[in-house]
Coordinates of C-alpha atoms and ligand atoms in Angstrom, one line a residue:
M1 CA 9.2 16.7 45.1
K2 CA 7.2 16.4 41.9
K3 CA 9.1 14.4 39.2
S4 CA 9.4 16.0 35.8
Y5 CA 7.8 13.0 34.0
S6 CA 4.6 13.3 36.1
K7 CA 3.4 16.3 34.1
Y8 CA 2.8 14.2 31.0
I9 CA -0.6 12.7 29.9
P10 CA -0.2 9.1 28.8
F11 CA -1.7 8.0 25.4
P12 CA -5.3 7.1 26.2
G13 CA -5.5 4.1 23.9
V14 CA -8.3 3.1 21.6
P15 CA -11.5 1.3 22.5
I16 CA -10.8 -1.5 20.0
K17 CA -11.8 -5.1 20.6
D18 CA -10.5 -8.1 18.7
R19 CA -7.9 -6.2 16.9
E20 CA -6.8 -8.1 13.8
W21 CA -3.6 -6.3 12.7
P22 CA -1.3 -8.3 14.9
S23 CA -1.8 -11.5 12.9
K24 CA -1.5 -9.9 9.5
V25 CA 1.6 -9.5 7.3
I26 CA 2.6 -7.0 4.7
T27 CA 2.3 -8.6 1.3
K28 CA 2.4 -5.7 -1.2
A29 CA 3.6 -2.2 -1.5
P30 CA 1.2 0.6 -0.6
I31 CA 0.5 3.6 -2.9
W32 CA 3.4 5.9 -2.1
C33 CA 3.2 9.6 -1.9
S34 CA 6.3 11.7 -1.4
V35 CA 6.0 14.8 0.7
D36 CA 9.7 15.8 0.3
L37 CA 8.8 19.0 -1.5
R38 CA 6.2 20.0 1.1
D39 CA 6.6 18.6 4.6
G40 CA 10.3 17.9 4.0
N41 CA 11.0 21.3 2.5
Q42 CA 9.1 23.3 5.1
A43 CA 11.2 21.8 7.8
L44 CA 14.6 22.8 6.3
I45 CA 16.8 25.5 7.8
E46 CA 17.3 26.7 4.2
P47 CA 14.4 25.7 2.1
M48 CA 15.2 24.4 -1.4
N49 CA 15.4 26.9 -4.2
L50 CA 13.6 26.4 -7.5
E51 CA 16.4 24.6 -9.1
E52 CA 16.8 22.2 -6.2
K53 CA 13.1 21.6 -6.0
L54 CA 13.1 20.7 -9.7
L55 CA 16.0 18.3 -9.2
M56 CA 14.3 16.7 -6.2
F57 CA 11.1 16.4 -8.2
Q58 CA 12.9 14.7 -11.1
T59 CA 14.7 12.4 -8.7
L60 CA 11.4 11.4 -7.1
V61 CA 9.9 10.7 -10.5
K62 CA 12.9 8.5 -11.4
I63 CA 12.5 6.6 -8.2
G64 CA 9.0 5.8 -9.2
F65 CA 6.7 7.9 -7.1
K66 CA 3.4 8.4 -8.8
E67 CA 2.0 10.8 -6.3
I68 CA 4.1 13.7 -5.2
E69 CA 3.0 16.6 -2.9
V70 CA 4.8 19.5 -4.6
G71 CA 4.0 22.2 -2.1
F72 CA 1.5 24.5 -0.4
P73 CA 1.0 26.9 -3.3
S74 CA -1.1 29.4 -1.4
A75 CA 1.5 29.7 1.4
S76 CA 4.1 31.7 -0.5
E77 CA 5.2 32.9 -3.9
T78 CA 8.0 30.4 -4.0
E79 CA 5.6 27.6 -3.3
Y80 CA 3.3 28.8 -6.0
E81 CA 6.3 29.2 -8.4
I82 CA 7.3 25.5 -8.2
I83 CA 4.0 24.1 -9.2
R84 CA 3.7 26.6 -12.1
T85 CA 7.3 25.7 -13.2
L86 CA 6.5 22.0 -13.1
I87 CA 3.3 22.5 -15.1
E88 CA 4.5 25.1 -17.6
G89 CA 7.8 23.4 -18.1
N90 CA 6.1 20.1 -18.9
H91 CA 8.1 18.4 -16.1
I92 CA 5.2 16.2 -14.9
P93 CA 4.9 12.8 -16.6
D94 CA 1.4 11.8 -17.6
D95 CA 1.3 9.0 -15.0
V96 CA 2.4 11.2 -12.1
T97 CA -0.1 13.1 -10.0
V98 CA 0.9 16.3 -8.2
Q99 CA -0.6 16.9 -4.9
V100 CA -1.1 20.4 -3.4
L101 CA -1.8 21.1 0.2
V102 CA -4.3 23.7 1.4
Q103 CA -5.9 24.7 4.7
A104 CA -9.7 25.0 4.9
R105 CA -9.6 28.8 4.3
E106 CA -11.3 30.5 1.4
H107 CA -8.6 32.7 0.0
L108 CA -6.0 29.9 0.2
I109 CA -8.3 27.5 -1.6
E110 CA -8.9 30.0 -4.4
K111 CA -5.1 30.6 -4.9
T112 CA -4.6 26.8 -5.0
F113 CA -7.0 26.5 -7.9
E114 CA -5.1 29.1 -9.8
A115 CA -1.8 27.3 -9.1
I116 CA -3.0 24.0 -10.6
K117 CA -4.2 25.3 -13.9
G118 CA -3.1 23.2 -16.8
A119 CA -2.0 20.2 -14.8
K120 CA -3.1 16.7 -15.9
N121 CA -3.5 14.9 -12.6
V122 CA -4.0 16.7 -9.3
I123 CA -4.9 15.8 -5.8
I124 CA -6.2 18.8 -3.8
H125 CA -5.2 18.0 -0.2
L126 CA -7.4 19.8 2.3
Y127 CA -6.6 19.8 6.0
N128 CA -7.5 21.2 9.3
S129 CA -6.5 20.3 12.8
T130 CA -8.8 18.2 14.9
S131 CA -6.9 17.1 18.1
T132 CA -8.3 17.5 21.5
L133 CA -5.3 19.7 22.5
Q134 CA -5.5 22.0 19.5
R135 CA -9.3 22.4 19.9
K136 CA -8.6 23.4 23.5
V137 CA -5.6 25.7 23.2
V138 CA -5.5 26.9 19.6
F139 CA -9.0 27.1 18.2
K140 CA -11.0 27.2 21.4
K141 CA -13.8 25.4 19.6
E142 CA -15.9 22.4 20.2
M143 CA -15.7 19.5 17.6
D144 CA -18.8 20.8 15.8
G145 CA -17.0 24.0 15.0
I146 CA -14.0 22.1 13.7
I147 CA -16.2 20.0 11.5
D148 CA -17.8 23.2 10.1
I149 CA -14.4 24.5 9.0
A150 CA -13.6 21.2 7.1
V151 CA -17.1 21.1 5.5
A152 CA -16.9 24.7 4.4
G153 CA -13.5 24.1 2.9
A154 CA -14.6 20.9 1.1
K155 CA -17.7 22.7 -0.2
L156 CA -15.6 25.5 -1.7
I157 CA -13.2 23.0 -3.3
K158 CA -16.2 21.2 -4.7
E159 CA -17.6 24.4 -6.1
L160 CA -14.3 25.6 -7.6
S161 CA -13.7 22.2 -9.1
K162 CA -16.6 22.8 -11.5
K163 CA -14.6 25.5 -13.2
V164 CA -11.5 23.4 -13.7
D165 CA -10.8 22.4 -17.2
P166 CA -12.2 18.8 -17.7
S167 CA -8.8 17.7 -19.1
T168 CA -7.5 17.9 -15.5
N169 CA -8.1 14.8 -13.5
L170 CA -8.9 16.1 -10.1
R171 CA -9.0 14.0 -6.9
Y172 CA -9.5 15.0 -3.3
E173 CA -7.6 14.2 -0.1
Y174 CA -8.6 15.2 3.4
S175 CA -6.4 15.1 6.5
P176 CA -7.8 15.5 10.0
E177 CA -4.4 17.1 11.0
S178 CA -3.1 15.7 14.4
F179 CA -5.3 12.7 13.9
S180 CA -3.1 10.8 16.4
G181 CA -4.2 13.2 19.1
T182 CA -7.9 13.2 18.2
E183 CA -10.6 11.0 19.7
M184 CA -11.3 8.4 17.1
D185 CA -15.0 8.9 17.0
N186 CA -14.4 12.6 16.3
A187 CA -11.9 11.8 13.5
I188 CA -14.4 9.4 11.9
A189 CA -17.2 12.0 12.2
I190 CA -15.3 14.8 10.5
C191 CA -14.0 12.5 7.7
A192 CA -17.5 11.1 7.1
K193 CA -18.8 14.6 6.7
V194 CA -16.1 15.6 4.3
M195 CA -16.7 12.4 2.3
E196 CA -20.3 13.3 2.0
V197 CA -19.5 16.8 0.6
F198 CA -17.1 15.2 -2.0
E199 CA -19.7 12.5 -2.8
A200 CA -17.0 9.9 -2.6
T201 CA -17.9 6.5 -4.2
P202 CA -16.0 3.3 -4.7
E203 CA -15.3 4.4 -8.3
N204 CA -14.3 7.9 -7.2
K205 CA -12.6 7.4 -3.8
I206 CA -11.5 10.2 -1.5
I207 CA -8.1 9.8 0.1
L208 CA -8.4 10.1 3.9
N209 CA -5.0 10.7 5.3
L210 CA -4.6 10.0 9.0
P211 CA -1.4 11.8 10.2
A212 CA 0.5 11.0 13.3
T213 CA 1.3 14.7 13.1
V214 CA 2.9 14.2 16.5
E215 CA 3.8 10.6 17.2
C216 CA 2.4 10.1 20.6
S217 CA 2.2 6.4 21.3
T218 CA 4.0 3.1 20.7
P219 CA 3.4 1.9 17.1
N220 CA 0.7 -0.5 18.2
G221 CA -1.3 2.5 19.5
Y222 CA -1.3 4.0 16.0
A223 CA -2.2 0.7 14.4
D224 CA -5.1 0.4 16.8
Q225 CA -6.3 3.9 15.7
I226 CA -6.0 3.0 12.0
E227 CA -7.9 -0.3 12.5
Y228 CA -10.6 1.3 14.6
F229 CA -11.0 4.1 12.0
C230 CA -11.2 1.6 9.1
K231 CA -13.7 -0.6 10.8
N232 CA -16.0 2.3 11.9
L233 CA -15.9 4.6 9.0
P234 CA -19.2 4.7 7.1
N235 CA -18.8 4.0 3.4
R236 CA -15.3 2.7 4.0
E237 CA -15.1 1.3 0.4
S238 CA -15.3 4.8 -0.9
A239 CA -12.0 5.9 0.7
I240 CA -8.3 5.2 0.3
I241 CA -6.9 5.2 3.8
S242 CA -3.5 6.9 3.8
I243 CA -1.1 7.2 6.7
H244 CA 1.3 10.0 7.4
P245 CA 3.5 9.1 10.3
H246 CA 6.0 11.5 11.9
N247 CA 8.8 10.2 14.0
D248 CA 8.8 12.0 17.4
R249 CA 9.3 8.8 19.3
G250 CA 11.7 7.4 16.8
T251 CA 9.3 4.7 15.7
G252 CA 7.8 6.3 12.5
V253 CA 8.8 3.3 10.3
A254 CA 7.4 0.8 12.8
A255 CA 4.2 2.8 13.1
A256 CA 3.8 2.9 9.3
E257 CA 4.4 -0.9 9.0
L258 CA 1.8 -1.6 11.7
G259 CA -0.5 1.0 10.1
L260 CA -0.4 -1.0 6.9
L261 CA -1.2 -4.2 8.7
A262 CA -4.2 -2.3 10.3
G263 CA -5.7 -1.4 6.9
A264 CA -3.9 1.6 5.4
E265 CA -3.4 1.5 1.7
R266 CA -1.2 4.5 1.1
V267 CA 1.8 6.1 2.8
E268 CA 3.0 9.6 2.8
G269 CA 6.6 10.1 3.7
S270 CA 9.9 11.4 2.6
L271 CA 13.4 10.3 1.6
F272 CA 15.6 9.5 4.6
G273 CA 12.8 10.7 6.8
N274 CA 13.3 14.5 6.4
G275 CA 10.4 16.5 7.7
E276 CA 9.1 18.5 10.7
R277 CA 11.0 18.0 14.0
T278 CA 12.3 14.4 14.0
G279 CA 10.9 14.0 10.5
N280 CA 8.3 12.2 8.4
V281 CA 8.4 8.5 8.0
D282 CA 11.4 7.4 5.9
I283 CA 10.2 5.9 2.7
V284 CA 13.6 4.5 1.8
T285 CA 13.7 2.4 4.9
L286 CA 10.1 1.4 4.6
A287 CA 10.5 0.3 0.9
L288 CA 13.7 -1.5 1.5
N289 CA 12.3 -3.3 4.5
M290 CA 9.7 -4.7 2.0
H291 CA 12.5 -5.5 -0.5
T292 CA 14.2 -7.7 2.2
Q293 CA 10.9 -9.6 2.7
A294 CA 10.8 -10.5 -1.0
I295 CA 8.1 -7.9 -1.7
D296 CA 8.4 -5.6 -4.7
P297 CA 8.4 -2.1 -3.2
Q298 CA 7.5 -0.5 -6.5
L299 CA 10.2 2.1 -5.9
D300 CA 13.6 2.0 -7.4
F301 CA 16.3 2.4 -4.8
S302 CA 18.9 0.5 -6.9
N303 CA 21.3 3.5 -6.7
I304 CA 21.0 4.7 -3.1
P305 CA 24.3 6.7 -3.3
A306 CA 23.0 8.8 -6.2
I307 CA 19.7 9.4 -4.4
R308 CA 21.5 10.3 -1.2
E309 CA 23.7 12.8 -3.1
V310 CA 20.7 14.6 -4.5
Y311 CA 19.1 14.6 -1.1
E312 CA 22.1 15.9 0.7
N313 CA 22.8 18.6 -1.9
T314 CA 19.2 19.8 -2.1
T315 CA 18.2 19.7 1.6
K316 CA 21.7 20.4 3.0
M317 CA 20.9 17.6 5.5
K318 CA 23.2 14.7 6.1
V319 CA 22.3 11.0 6.1
H320 CA 23.5 9.6 9.4
E321 CA 26.3 7.0 9.2
R322 CA 24.0 4.4 10.8
H323 CA 20.9 5.3 8.8
P324 CA 19.3 2.0 7.6
Y325 CA 20.5 1.0 4.1
A326 CA 22.0 4.4 3.2
G327 CA 24.4 5.2 6.0
D328 CA 28.2 5.0 5.4
L329 CA 28.7 2.4 8.1
V330 CA 25.7 0.1 7.6
F331 CA 27.6 -2.4 5.4
T332 CA 30.7 -2.3 7.6
A333 CA 31.6 -4.9 10.2
F334 CA 34.3 -4.1 12.7
S335 CA 33.9 -7.0 15.1
G336 CA 36.0 -10.1 14.2
S337 CA 33.2 -12.6 14.6
H338 CA 30.9 -10.6 12.4
Q339 CA 33.7 -10.2 9.8
D340 CA 34.3 -13.9 9.9
A341 CA 30.6 -14.8 9.5
I342 CA 30.2 -12.3 6.6
N343 CA 33.3 -13.7 5.0
K344 CA 31.8 -17.2 5.2
G345 CA 28.5 -16.0 4.0
M346 CA 30.1 -14.4 0.9
E347 CA 32.0 -17.6 0.2
Y348 CA 28.7 -19.5 0.5
M349 CA 27.0 -17.2 -1.9
R350 CA 29.9 -17.7 -4.4
T351 CA 30.0 -21.5 -4.2
S352 CA 26.6 -22.9 -3.2
G353 CA 24.5 -21.7 -6.1
T354 CA 21.8 -20.7 -3.6
Q355 CA 19.0 -18.5 -5.1
Y356 CA 18.6 -16.6 -1.8
W357 CA 20.6 -14.0 -0.1
E358 CA 22.1 -15.8 2.9
V359 CA 24.9 -13.7 4.4
P360 CA 24.9 -13.3 8.2
Y361 CA 24.7 -9.7 9.5
L362 CA 23.8 -8.2 6.1
P363 CA 20.0 -8.1 5.8
I364 CA 20.3 -6.8 2.2
D365 CA 22.7 -7.5 -0.6
P366 CA 24.5 -4.1 -0.9
A367 CA 24.7 -4.5 -4.6
D368 CA 20.8 -4.3 -4.8
I369 CA 21.0 -0.7 -3.7
G370 CA 24.2 0.3 -5.6
R371 CA 26.6 -0.1 -2.7
D372 CA 29.9 -1.9 -2.7
Y373 CA 31.2 -5.0 -1.0
E374 CA 34.6 -3.3 -0.5
P375 CA 33.7 -1.4 2.6
I376 CA 31.8 -4.2 4.2
I377 CA 34.7 -5.2 6.3
R378 CA 36.9 -2.6 7.9
I379 CA 39.8 -3.3 10.0
N380 CA 40.4 -2.0 13.5
S381 CA 41.7 -3.5 16.7
Q382 CA 38.3 -5.3 17.2
S383 CA 38.7 -7.2 14.0
G384 CA 39.5 -10.8 13.8
K385 CA 41.6 -13.1 11.6
G386 CA 39.0 -13.3 8.9
G387 CA 38.8 -9.6 8.2
A388 CA 42.3 -9.0 6.9
A389 CA 42.1 -12.1 4.8
Y390 CA 38.8 -10.9 3.4
I391 CA 40.3 -7.5 2.4
M392 CA 43.2 -9.2 0.7
H393 CA 40.8 -11.4 -1.2
S394 CA 38.0 -8.9 -2.0
V395 CA 40.1 -5.9 -2.8
F396 CA 43.4 -7.4 -4.1
G397 CA 42.4 -10.9 -5.2
Y398 CA 44.9 -12.7 -2.9
N399 CA 43.5 -16.0 -1.6
L400 CA 45.5 -16.5 1.5
P401 CA 45.3 -20.2 2.7
K402 CA 43.0 -20.7 5.6
A403 CA 45.8 -21.7 7.9
M404 CA 47.5 -18.4 7.2
H405 CA 44.6 -16.2 8.3
P406 CA 45.4 -16.3 12.0
E407 CA 49.0 -15.4 11.4
F408 CA 48.3 -12.5 9.1
G409 CA 45.3 -11.4 11.3
A410 CA 47.6 -11.1 14.3
I411 CA 50.1 -9.0 12.2
V412 CA 47.2 -6.7 11.2
K413 CA 45.8 -6.5 14.7
N414 CA 49.2 -5.6 16.1
A415 CA 49.5 -2.8 13.6
C416 CA 46.0 -1.5 14.4
D417 CA 46.9 -1.5 18.1
K418 CA 50.0 0.4 17.4
A419 CA 48.3 2.9 15.1
G420 CA 45.3 3.3 17.4
T421 CA 43.1 3.8 14.3
E422 CA 41.3 1.9 11.6
L423 CA 43.6 0.6 8.8
S424 CA 42.7 1.1 5.2
S425 CA 42.7 -1.6 2.6
N426 CA 46.0 -0.2 1.3
D427 CA 47.5 -0.2 4.7
I428 CA 46.7 -3.9 5.0
Y429 CA 48.2 -4.6 1.6
Q430 CA 51.4 -2.7 2.6
L431 CA 51.6 -4.9 5.8
F432 CA 51.3 -8.0 3.7
E433 CA 53.9 -6.8 1.2
N434 CA 56.4 -5.7 3.8
E435 CA 55.9 -8.8 5.9
Y436 CA 55.9 -11.4 3.2
L437 CA 56.7 -10.2 -0.3
K438 CA 59.6 -7.8 0.5
N439 CA 61.0 -9.8 3.3
E440 CA 64.7 -10.3 2.1
Y441 CA 66.7 -10.4 5.3
P442 CA 68.8 -12.3 6.4
Y443 CA 68.4 -14.5 3.3
R444 CA 68.1 -13.1 -0.2
L445 CA 67.8 -14.9 -3.5
K446 CA 70.4 -13.3 -5.7
A447 CA 70.5 -15.5 -8.7
Y448 CA 68.7 -18.7 -9.8
H449 CA 68.4 -21.1 -12.6
F450 CA 66.2 -24.1 -13.1
S451 CA 66.7 -26.8 -15.7
H452 CA 64.6 -29.9 -16.4
E453 CA 67.0 -32.8 -16.7
S454 CA 65.2 -36.1 -17.3
G455 CA 67.0 -39.1 -18.6
N456 CA 70.5 -38.2 -17.4
G457 CA 70.8 -40.8 -14.8
H458 CA 68.9 -38.9 -12.1
P459 CA 65.5 -40.2 -11.0
A460 CA 64.5 -36.6 -10.3
D461 CA 64.1 -34.2 -13.1
V462 CA 64.6 -30.6 -11.9
F463 CA 67.9 -29.1 -11.2
F464 CA 68.3 -25.9 -9.2
K465 CA 71.4 -23.7 -9.1
G466 CA 71.5 -20.3 -7.5
T467 CA 73.2 -17.8 -5.2
I468 CA 71.8 -17.1 -1.8
Q469 CA 73.0 -14.2 0.2
F470 CA 73.0 -14.6 3.9
K471 CA 73.6 -11.3 5.6
D472 CA 76.7 -10.2 3.7
Q473 CA 78.0 -13.6 2.5
D474 CA 77.0 -15.4 -0.7
Y475 CA 76.4 -19.1 -1.1
V476 CA 76.3 -20.8 -4.4
I477 CA 74.0 -23.8 -4.0
S478 CA 72.6 -26.5 -6.3
A479 CA 70.7 -29.8 -6.2
H480 CA 68.4 -32.1 -8.1
G481 CA 64.9 -32.7 -6.9
N482 CA 61.6 -34.1 -8.1
G483 CA 60.3 -30.6 -8.6
P484 CA 61.5 -27.1 -8.2
I485 CA 60.6 -26.8 -4.5
D486 CA 62.3 -30.1 -3.7
A487 CA 65.4 -29.2 -5.7
F488 CA 65.6 -25.8 -3.9
F489 CA 65.1 -27.4 -0.4
K490 CA 67.9 -29.9 -1.1
A491 CA 70.2 -27.2 -2.4
F492 CA 69.5 -25.0 0.6
R493 CA 70.7 -27.8 3.0
D494 CA 74.2 -26.6 2.2
V495 CA 73.3 -23.4 4.0
S496 CA 71.0 -24.7 6.6
N497 CA 69.1 -27.9 7.0
E498 CA 66.7 -27.0 9.8
Y499 CA 63.6 -26.3 7.6
E500 CA 61.0 -28.5 6.1
L501 CA 58.0 -27.8 3.9
T502 CA 54.6 -28.3 5.5
S503 CA 52.2 -26.8 3.0
Y504 CA 52.1 -25.2 -0.4
D505 CA 49.4 -23.2 -2.2
E506 CA 49.6 -21.2 -5.4
Q507 CA 47.4 -18.9 -7.4
A508 CA 47.5 -16.5 -10.4
I509 CA 46.9 -12.8 -9.7
S510 CA 46.4 -10.3 -12.4
T511 CA 48.5 -7.1 -12.3
G512 CA 47.0 -4.8 -14.9
S513 CA 47.2 -6.5 -18.3
D514 CA 49.4 -9.5 -17.3
S515 CA 49.2 -12.1 -14.6
K516 CA 51.8 -13.3 -12.1
A517 CA 52.1 -16.3 -10.0
L518 CA 51.7 -16.1 -6.2
A519 CA 53.0 -18.9 -3.9
Y520 CA 52.2 -19.4 -0.2
I521 CA 54.6 -21.7 1.6
Q522 CA 54.4 -22.9 5.1
I523 CA 57.6 -24.3 6.7
K524 CA 58.6 -25.8 10.0
N525 CA 61.9 -25.4 11.8
S526 CA 63.7 -28.0 13.9
N527 CA 61.9 -26.8 17.0
G528 CA 58.5 -27.5 15.4
K529 CA 57.7 -23.8 14.9
T530 CA 55.7 -23.1 11.7
T531 CA 55.3 -20.0 9.7
F532 CA 54.1 -18.8 6.3
G533 CA 56.0 -17.1 3.5
A534 CA 54.7 -15.7 0.2
G535 CA 56.4 -14.9 -3.0
V536 CA 55.4 -13.4 -6.3
D537 CA 57.0 -13.8 -9.7
D538 CA 56.3 -14.3 -13.4
D539 CA 57.4 -17.8 -13.0
I540 CA 55.7 -20.0 -10.4
S541 CA 58.9 -22.0 -9.6
V542 CA 60.6 -18.7 -8.7
A543 CA 57.6 -17.5 -6.8
S544 CA 57.8 -20.7 -4.7
I545 CA 61.5 -20.2 -3.9
R546 CA 60.8 -16.6 -2.9
A547 CA 58.0 -17.8 -0.7
I548 CA 60.3 -20.3 1.0
I549 CA 62.9 -17.6 1.6
S550 CA 60.2 -15.3 2.9
A551 CA 59.1 -17.9 5.4
I552 CA 62.7 -18.7 6.5
N553 CA 63.4 -15.0 7.1
R554 CA 60.3 -14.7 9.2
L555 CA 61.3 -17.7 11.3
C556 CA 64.8 -16.3 11.6
R557 CA 63.4 -13.0 13.0
E558 CA 61.5 -14.7 15.8
Ligands
KIV601 O1 1.8 16.0 9.7 C1 0.7 16.5 9.3 O2 -0.4 16.4 10.0 C2 0.7 17.1 8.0 C3 -0.7 17.4 7.5 C4 -0.7 18.7 6.8 C5 -1.1 16.3 6.6 O3 1.7 17.3 7.4
ZN602 ZN1 3.3 16.0 8.3

């Protein structure tokens, strides 16, 4: 039986020898052109209305796009309306060029010229389809006929340009649409003819845009096409080579990156990869990939959440949770070992004075793109000891001693297993509070008093007196010690003498306008079993006593 995959025609490859792109690296940002308002918009279930287009345009300008394809003005009245609104409403900054798309057809070209009246900087983007398949099944024409269409379109544009007010700075772009499915020598031949019509020179370059209208090869195949095109195009120095990858195979970003290595100087794409079918190349990812390689992307994505909000509201599309840089979950680690490594990386960033971003598992500093550290670590049953301690530190400012991490981590893990869901930061705090700070059974500190008594015949200088409730019985205890903890431990021997102190840590925590003392105490019982307790109070001596009682209560419960 014939297998379903056998009906496909594999990508034929490009006759390129000594390809150079594999040994190149990207060193600078390309010229960016947003096609959100054209390719992106035409692919929406519900295209943007005028207000939404305007908001998207303003957002693109704010991000730093200097070339923005605003539509296909001859395609419909709404497309025409947006460009007129932009021009008449003075929405286009002087350093921004608006690009308009048009097919190589006379009446459409004429309408396009009407649409751009009064604009300062315009790129007229002419296209016609050139692929082997479209020639065969759509146009039923040989390549010469396809070249004639492009040449006729270019000639008409050239002619109509003469009538455009000289205050308009007009440039030209030509796309052999479905370039990725076109024989390279045919793509070069048609572009060379269009260049001749437009009389492109190194001072007055044409933009030749080479779309992977349908992505039909591994990204290296596209890179080969671009390098072959660049090397064989006559008068190469008179053209800006632009790429326009789509994402049918899910490798639009990789194709764009390799296309840049292969000689492209300009990229057309959209925010978060919106566009026909699987989308255009995602400029957010492309630009931030450069950012993480210490290259200035020349686009400002320092507030990704705000850009994402505009995108989602105007396109009614959603950014996927795992979308690079922008997805809800991309700065979240669930796995314990990842959490631990991130935790250590963050600590290293705080303490080492390094000038680089050196945090495992996080290729970018979330703060660079307006995202928070807070959701980096989320806690579920996969999480390890470091995760809960990280939340306590990063969200609540509690610096649990290192030796306490496994103990508290196990408490949290247990709670996650029981709940069967992720725990929020507040859930984790509640666990800490119930387990340590509000742990008042079987022992409870009912009353206490410390006095400092040096020079009265005692070598020690702190006296503790207090009332300890054990279940429903009260014990009044007192003792001298060489410090508050020592005095309390000695006094507590009247109740029980099976505990000894093994470690002590303290810190200040701020609670609104004032600060409190927090003590972490580890104790050992006569069987050698250790456990932690924690206590909080205005007074550090009292916080320590509360922490000791918290630890004893925890040991009593086991
Ligand atoms: O994908 C494509 O080929 C296009 C052209 C019109 C440039 O969007
Ligand atoms: Zn496209």
